[in-house]
Coordinates of C-alpha atoms in Angstrom, one line a residue:
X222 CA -74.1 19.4 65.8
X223 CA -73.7 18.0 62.0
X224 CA -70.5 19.2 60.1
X225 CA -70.5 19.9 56.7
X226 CA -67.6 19.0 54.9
X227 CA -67.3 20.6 51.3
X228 CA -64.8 18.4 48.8
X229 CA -63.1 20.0 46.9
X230 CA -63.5 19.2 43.3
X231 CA -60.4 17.7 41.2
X232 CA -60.7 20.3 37.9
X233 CA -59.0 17.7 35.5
X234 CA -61.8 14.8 36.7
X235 CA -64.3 17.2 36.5
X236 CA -63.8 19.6 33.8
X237 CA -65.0 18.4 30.1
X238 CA -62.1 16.4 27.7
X239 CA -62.0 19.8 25.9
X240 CA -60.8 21.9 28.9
X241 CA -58.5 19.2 29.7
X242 CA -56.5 19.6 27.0
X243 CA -56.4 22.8 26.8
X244 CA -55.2 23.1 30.3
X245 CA -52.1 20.7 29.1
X246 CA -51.6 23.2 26.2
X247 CA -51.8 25.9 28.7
X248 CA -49.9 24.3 31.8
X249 CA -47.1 22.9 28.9
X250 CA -47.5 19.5 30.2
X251 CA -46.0 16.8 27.7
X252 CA -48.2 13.7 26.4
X253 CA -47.3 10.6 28.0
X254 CA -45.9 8.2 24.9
X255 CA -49.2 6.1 25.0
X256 CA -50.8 9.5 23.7
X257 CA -48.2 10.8 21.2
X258 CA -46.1 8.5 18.6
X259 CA -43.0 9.7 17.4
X260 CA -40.7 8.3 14.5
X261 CA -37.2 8.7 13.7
X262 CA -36.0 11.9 12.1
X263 CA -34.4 11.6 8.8
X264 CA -31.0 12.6 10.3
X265 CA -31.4 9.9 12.7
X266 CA -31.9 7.4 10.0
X267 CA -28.9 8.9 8.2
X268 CA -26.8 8.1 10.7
X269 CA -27.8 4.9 11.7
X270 CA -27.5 3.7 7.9
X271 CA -24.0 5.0 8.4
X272 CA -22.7 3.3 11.1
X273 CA -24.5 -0.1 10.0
X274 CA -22.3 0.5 6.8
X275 CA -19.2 1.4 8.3
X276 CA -19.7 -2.3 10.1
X277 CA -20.2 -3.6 6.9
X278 CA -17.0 -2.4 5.1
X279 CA -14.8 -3.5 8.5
X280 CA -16.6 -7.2 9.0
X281 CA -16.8 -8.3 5.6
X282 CA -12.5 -8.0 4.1
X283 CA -12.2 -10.2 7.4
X284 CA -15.0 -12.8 7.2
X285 CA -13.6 -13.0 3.1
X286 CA -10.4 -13.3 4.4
X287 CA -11.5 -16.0 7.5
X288 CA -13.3 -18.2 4.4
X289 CA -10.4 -18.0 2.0
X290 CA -8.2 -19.2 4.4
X291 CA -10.4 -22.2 5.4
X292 CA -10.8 -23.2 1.7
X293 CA -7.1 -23.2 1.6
X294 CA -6.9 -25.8 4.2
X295 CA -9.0 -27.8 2.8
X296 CA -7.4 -27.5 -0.4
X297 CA -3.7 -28.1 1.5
X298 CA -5.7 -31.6 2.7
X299 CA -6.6 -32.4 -0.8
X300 CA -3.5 -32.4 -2.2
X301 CA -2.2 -34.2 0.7
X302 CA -4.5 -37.2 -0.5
X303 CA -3.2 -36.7 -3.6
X304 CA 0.7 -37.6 -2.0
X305 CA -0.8 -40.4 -0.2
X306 CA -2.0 -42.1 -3.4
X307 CA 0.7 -41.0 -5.2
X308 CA 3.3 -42.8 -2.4
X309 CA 1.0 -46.1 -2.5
X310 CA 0.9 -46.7 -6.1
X311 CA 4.7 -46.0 -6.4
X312 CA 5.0 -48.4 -3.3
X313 CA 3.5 -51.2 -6.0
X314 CA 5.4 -49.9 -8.9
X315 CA 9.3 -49.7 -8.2
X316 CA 9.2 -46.7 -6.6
X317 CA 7.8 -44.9 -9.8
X318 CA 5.2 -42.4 -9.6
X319 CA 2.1 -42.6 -11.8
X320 CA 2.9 -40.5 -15.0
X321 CA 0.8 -37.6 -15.8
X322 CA -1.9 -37.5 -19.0
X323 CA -0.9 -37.7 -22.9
X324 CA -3.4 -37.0 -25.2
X325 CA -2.9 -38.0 -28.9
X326 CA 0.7 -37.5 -30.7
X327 CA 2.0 -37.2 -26.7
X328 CA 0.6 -33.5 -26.0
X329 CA 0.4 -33.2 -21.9
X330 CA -2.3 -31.9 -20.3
X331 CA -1.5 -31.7 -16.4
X332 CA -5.3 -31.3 -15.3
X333 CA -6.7 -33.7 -17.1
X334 CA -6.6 -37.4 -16.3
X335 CA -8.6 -40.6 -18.0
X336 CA -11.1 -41.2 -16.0
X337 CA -10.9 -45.6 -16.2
X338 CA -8.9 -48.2 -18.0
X339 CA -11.5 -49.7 -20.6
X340 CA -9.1 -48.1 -23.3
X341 CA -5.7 -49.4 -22.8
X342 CA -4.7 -46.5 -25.3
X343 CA -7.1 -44.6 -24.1
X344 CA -7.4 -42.4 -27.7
X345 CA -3.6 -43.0 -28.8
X346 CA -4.5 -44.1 -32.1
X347 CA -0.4 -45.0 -32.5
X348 CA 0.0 -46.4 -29.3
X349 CA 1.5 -50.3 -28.8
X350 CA 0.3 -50.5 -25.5
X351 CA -2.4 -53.3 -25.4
X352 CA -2.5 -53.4 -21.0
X353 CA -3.5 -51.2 -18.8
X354 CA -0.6 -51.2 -16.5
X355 CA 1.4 -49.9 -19.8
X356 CA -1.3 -47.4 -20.2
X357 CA -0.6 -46.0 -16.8
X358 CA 3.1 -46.3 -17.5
X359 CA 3.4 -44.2 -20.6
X360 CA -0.1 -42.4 -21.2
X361 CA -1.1 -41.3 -17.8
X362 CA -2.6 -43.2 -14.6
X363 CA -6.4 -43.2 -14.3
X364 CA -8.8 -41.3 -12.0
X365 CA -10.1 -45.4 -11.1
X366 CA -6.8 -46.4 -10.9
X367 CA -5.6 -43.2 -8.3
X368 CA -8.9 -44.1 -6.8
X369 CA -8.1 -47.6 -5.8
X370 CA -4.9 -46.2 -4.1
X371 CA -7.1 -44.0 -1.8
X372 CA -7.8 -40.8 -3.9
X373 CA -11.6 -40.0 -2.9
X374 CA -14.0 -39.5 -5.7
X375 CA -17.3 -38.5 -3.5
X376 CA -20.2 -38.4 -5.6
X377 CA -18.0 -38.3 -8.4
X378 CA -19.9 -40.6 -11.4
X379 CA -18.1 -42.0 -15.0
X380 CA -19.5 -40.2 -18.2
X381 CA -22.0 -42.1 -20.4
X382 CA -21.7 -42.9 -23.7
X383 CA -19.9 -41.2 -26.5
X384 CA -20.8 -37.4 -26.9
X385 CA -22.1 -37.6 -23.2
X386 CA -20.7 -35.8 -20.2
X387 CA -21.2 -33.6 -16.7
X388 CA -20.2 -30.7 -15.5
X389 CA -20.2 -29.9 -12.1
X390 CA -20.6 -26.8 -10.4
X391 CA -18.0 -25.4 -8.2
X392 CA -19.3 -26.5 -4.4
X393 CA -21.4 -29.1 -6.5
X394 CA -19.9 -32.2 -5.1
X395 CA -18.8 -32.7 -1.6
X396 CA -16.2 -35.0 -0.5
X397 CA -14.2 -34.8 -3.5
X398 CA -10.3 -34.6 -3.9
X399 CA -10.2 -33.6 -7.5
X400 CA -12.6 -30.1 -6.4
X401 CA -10.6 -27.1 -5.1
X402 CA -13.1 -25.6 -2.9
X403 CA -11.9 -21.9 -3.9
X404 CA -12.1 -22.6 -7.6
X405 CA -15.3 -21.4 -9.3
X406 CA -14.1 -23.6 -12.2
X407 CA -15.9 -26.4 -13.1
X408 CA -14.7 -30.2 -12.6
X409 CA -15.8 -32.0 -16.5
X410 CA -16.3 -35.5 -16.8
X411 CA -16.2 -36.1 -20.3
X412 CA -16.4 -39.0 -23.2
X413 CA -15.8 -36.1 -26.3
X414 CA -17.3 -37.3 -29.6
X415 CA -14.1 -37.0 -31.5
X416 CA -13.5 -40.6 -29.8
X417 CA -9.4 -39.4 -29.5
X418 CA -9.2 -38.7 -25.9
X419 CA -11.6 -41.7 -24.3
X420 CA -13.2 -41.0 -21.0
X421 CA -11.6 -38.2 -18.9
X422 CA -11.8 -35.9 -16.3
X423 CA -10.8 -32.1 -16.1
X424 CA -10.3 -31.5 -12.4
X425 CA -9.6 -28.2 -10.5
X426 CA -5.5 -29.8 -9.6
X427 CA -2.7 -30.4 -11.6
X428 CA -0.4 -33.3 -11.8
X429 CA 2.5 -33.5 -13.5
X430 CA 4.6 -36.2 -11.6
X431 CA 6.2 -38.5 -14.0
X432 CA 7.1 -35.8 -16.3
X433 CA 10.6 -35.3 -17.9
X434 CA 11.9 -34.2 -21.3
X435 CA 11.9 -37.3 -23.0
X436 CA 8.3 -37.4 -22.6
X437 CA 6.9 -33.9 -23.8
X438 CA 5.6 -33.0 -27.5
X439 CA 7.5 -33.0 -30.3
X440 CA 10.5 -35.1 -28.1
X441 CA 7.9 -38.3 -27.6
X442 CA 9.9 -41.0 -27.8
X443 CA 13.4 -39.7 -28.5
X444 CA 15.3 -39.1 -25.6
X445 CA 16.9 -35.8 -24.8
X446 CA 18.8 -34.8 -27.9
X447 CA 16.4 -32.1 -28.9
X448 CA 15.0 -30.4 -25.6
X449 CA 11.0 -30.3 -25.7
X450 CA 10.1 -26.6 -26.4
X451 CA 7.3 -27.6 -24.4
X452 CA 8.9 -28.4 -21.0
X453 CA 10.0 -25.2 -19.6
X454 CA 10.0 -25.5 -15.8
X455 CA 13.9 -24.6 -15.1
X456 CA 14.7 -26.6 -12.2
X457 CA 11.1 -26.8 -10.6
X458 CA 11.4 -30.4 -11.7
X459 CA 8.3 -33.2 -11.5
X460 CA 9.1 -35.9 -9.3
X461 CA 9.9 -39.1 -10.8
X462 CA 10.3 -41.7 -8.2
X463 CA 10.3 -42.0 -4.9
X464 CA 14.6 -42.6 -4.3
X465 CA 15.5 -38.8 -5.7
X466 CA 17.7 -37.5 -3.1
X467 CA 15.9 -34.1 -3.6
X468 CA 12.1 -35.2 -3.6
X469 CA 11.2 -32.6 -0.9
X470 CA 12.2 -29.8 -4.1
X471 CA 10.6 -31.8 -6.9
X472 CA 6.8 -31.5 -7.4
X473 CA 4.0 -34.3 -7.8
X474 CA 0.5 -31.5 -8.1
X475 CA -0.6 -27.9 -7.4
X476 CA -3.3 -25.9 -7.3
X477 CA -4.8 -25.5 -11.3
X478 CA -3.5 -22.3 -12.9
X479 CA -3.7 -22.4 -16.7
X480 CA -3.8 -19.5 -19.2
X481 CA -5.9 -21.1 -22.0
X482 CA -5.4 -18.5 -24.8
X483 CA -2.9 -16.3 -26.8
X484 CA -4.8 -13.5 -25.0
X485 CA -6.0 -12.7 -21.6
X486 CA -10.1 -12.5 -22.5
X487 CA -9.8 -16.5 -23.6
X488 CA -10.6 -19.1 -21.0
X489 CA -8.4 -19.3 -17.9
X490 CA -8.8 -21.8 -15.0
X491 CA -6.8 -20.3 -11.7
X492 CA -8.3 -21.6 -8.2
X493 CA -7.8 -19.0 -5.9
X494 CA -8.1 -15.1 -6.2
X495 CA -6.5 -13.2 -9.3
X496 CA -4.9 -9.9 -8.5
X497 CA -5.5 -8.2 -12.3
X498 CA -3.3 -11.2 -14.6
X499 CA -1.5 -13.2 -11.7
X500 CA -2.6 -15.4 -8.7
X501 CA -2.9 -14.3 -5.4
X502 CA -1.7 -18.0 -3.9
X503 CA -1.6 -21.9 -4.8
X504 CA -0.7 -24.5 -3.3
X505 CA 2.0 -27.2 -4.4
X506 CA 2.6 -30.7 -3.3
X507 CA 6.3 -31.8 -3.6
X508 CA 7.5 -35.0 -3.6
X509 CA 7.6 -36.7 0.0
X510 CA 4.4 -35.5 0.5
X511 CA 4.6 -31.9 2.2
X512 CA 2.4 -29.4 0.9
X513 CA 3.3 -25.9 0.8
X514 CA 1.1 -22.8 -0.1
X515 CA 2.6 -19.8 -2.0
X516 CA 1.5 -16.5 -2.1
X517 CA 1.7 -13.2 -3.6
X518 CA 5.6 -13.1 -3.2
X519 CA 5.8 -16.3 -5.9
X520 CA 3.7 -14.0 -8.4
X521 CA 5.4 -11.1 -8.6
X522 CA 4.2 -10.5 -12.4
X523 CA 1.7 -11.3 -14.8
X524 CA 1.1 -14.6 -16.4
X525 CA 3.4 -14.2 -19.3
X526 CA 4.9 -16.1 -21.9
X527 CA 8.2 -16.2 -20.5
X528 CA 7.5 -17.8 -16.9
X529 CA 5.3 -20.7 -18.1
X530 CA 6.4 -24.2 -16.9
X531 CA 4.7 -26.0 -19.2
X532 CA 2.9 -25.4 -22.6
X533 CA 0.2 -28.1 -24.1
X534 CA 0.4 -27.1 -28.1
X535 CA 1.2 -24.6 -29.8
X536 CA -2.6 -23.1 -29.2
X537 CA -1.5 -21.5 -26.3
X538 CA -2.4 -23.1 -23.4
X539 CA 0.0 -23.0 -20.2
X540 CA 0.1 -24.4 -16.9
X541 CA 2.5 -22.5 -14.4
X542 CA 3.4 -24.2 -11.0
X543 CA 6.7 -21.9 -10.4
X544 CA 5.6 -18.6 -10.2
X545 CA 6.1 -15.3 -11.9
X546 CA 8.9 -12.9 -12.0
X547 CA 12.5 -12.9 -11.2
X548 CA 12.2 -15.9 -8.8
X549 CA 10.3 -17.6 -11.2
X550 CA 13.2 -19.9 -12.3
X551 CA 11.3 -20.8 -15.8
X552 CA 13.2 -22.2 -18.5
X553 CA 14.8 -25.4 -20.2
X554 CA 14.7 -28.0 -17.6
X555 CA 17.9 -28.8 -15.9
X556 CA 17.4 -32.8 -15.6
X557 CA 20.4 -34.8 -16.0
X558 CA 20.8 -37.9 -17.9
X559 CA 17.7 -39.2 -19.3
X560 CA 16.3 -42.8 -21.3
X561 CA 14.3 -42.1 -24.3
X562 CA 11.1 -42.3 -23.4
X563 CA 9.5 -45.1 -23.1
X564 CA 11.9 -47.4 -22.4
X565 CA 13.2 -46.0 -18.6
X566 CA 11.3 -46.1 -15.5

């Protein structure tokens, strides 16, 4: 006896595409994601744009924060080299540190230096020195001369002829002492036309070891009897030579803050981060070598024309490496007994 078995037909195989689909409409069934494609909603955007923002605004204050610190470290080890040298040349010379830069008619310019010894006056068109270790002596030591005490130039190349020069870019030269690497000053090196300062060097440091009263404009030569207008660091004191009993107090460099004008919109060259018209920090290098970083407690004001530790001419132009405010301890340096220049040590 044969059996006949009926199948029973499957209606979504067998019913046309059209009734399919309206059966899902009917039946409420949901597309799988292969047949529907969905995008964001504009609220969902919103809020995604949101949140990437508020990560933003957290990370970036600390990742500013985390490179700042970094460059300050590597500014810290700069200076140190600058101590080394500094100890190895006095080490050679009687234990007298190299004397900072005099332009023409004995005007000091802390962050400037000449750059090599082919000019034993190098621009003093009055000078009577004739050798180059009297140039060092009395005018201010050499960039080639700091060098050869183990100062590291880098890539750092001489200027051309007169009239000639380069300026390089902040981060422009790697491996170099004289670059702060939070300055977005340049570093100039420099033969000027005017043939009155020879070959020099504007770097992002100051150094002012050497310094005293007998030495500054309009007292050149002359000793002590009529206090330099122009030295006003109080007791903040440059560091001489190597046998002062305070040398960790006295200081050899620091970090390059100069107001270059009788105004704030003229030129200014300060390393680290300004806070309106004062630094945020800078970094010092006293005399045996330590280096110690100062912050926003050691500007408690402005840069002002009372706080200033020392002025260039009468253009304006002052460097500060003793802070701002009450604690500032600006004024007529307290030195002691001085020679008249140049005939001490």
């Amino acid at each position: 006896m044969s059996m006949h078995v009926t199948r029973e037909m499957d209606p979504i195989k067998s019913a046309p595409r059209q009734l399919i689909m309206r059966w899902v409409h009917v039946k409420g069934v949901r597309p799988s994601a292969a047949q529907r494609v969905r995008g964001f909603s504009l609220v969902e955007l919103l809020v995604v744009i949101g949140i990437i923002a508020t990560l933003i605004a957290i990370l970036l204050p600390a990742l500013s924060a985390a490179r700042e610190a970094a460059q300050r470290a590597v500014c810290a080890a700069n200076l140190h080299n600058w101590g080394i040298a500094c100890h190895a040349f006095a080490d050679d010379h009687r234990g007298r540190f190299p004397m900072a830069f005099h332009h023409t008619l004995g005007a000091v310019f802390p962050s400037m230096f000449a750059y090599g010894d082919q000019y034993p006056n190098q621009g003093h068109t009055s000078g009577p020195y004739n050798t180059f270790a009297e140039n060092d002596r009395y005018y201010g030591v050499s960039l080639e001369t700091l060098f050869s005490y183990g100062l590291v130039k880098g890539g750092l190349l001489p200027p051309g002829p007169i009239g000639s020069g380069v300026n390089y870019e902040p981060g422009g030269l790697s491996g170099c002492n004289l670059f702060c690497p939070s300055s977005q000053n340049t570093l100039q090196v420099a033969y000027p036309p005017d043939g009155l300062w020879g070959e020099m060097c504007w770097t992002n440091y100051m150094y002012m070891g050497g310094l005293d009263q007998a030495n500054m404009p309009f007292n050149f030569g002359a000793g002590t009897a009529n206090p330099s207008p122009y030295a006003h660091w109080g007791n903040v004191i440059p560091a001489r030579r190597e046998d002062d009993r305070r040398l960790g107090e006295r200081v050899l460099a620091a970090d390059e803050v100069w107001w270059g004008a009788l105004d704030w919109g003229g030129s200014n060259r300060i390393n680290h981060t300004v806070d309106n018209k004062r630094p945020t920090f800078q970094n010092v290098l006293y005399g045996d070598g330590h280096v110690e970083g100062h912050g926003q407690s050691y500007w408690t004001a402005d840069l002002n024309w009372n706080d200033f530790s020392l002025q260039h001419w009468s253009n304006g132009a002052l460097f500060y490496w003793n802070g701002t405010g009450p604690n500032a301890d600006a004024g007529t340096p307290a030195e002691g007994p001085q020679e008249p220049f140049p005939k001490g040590t």
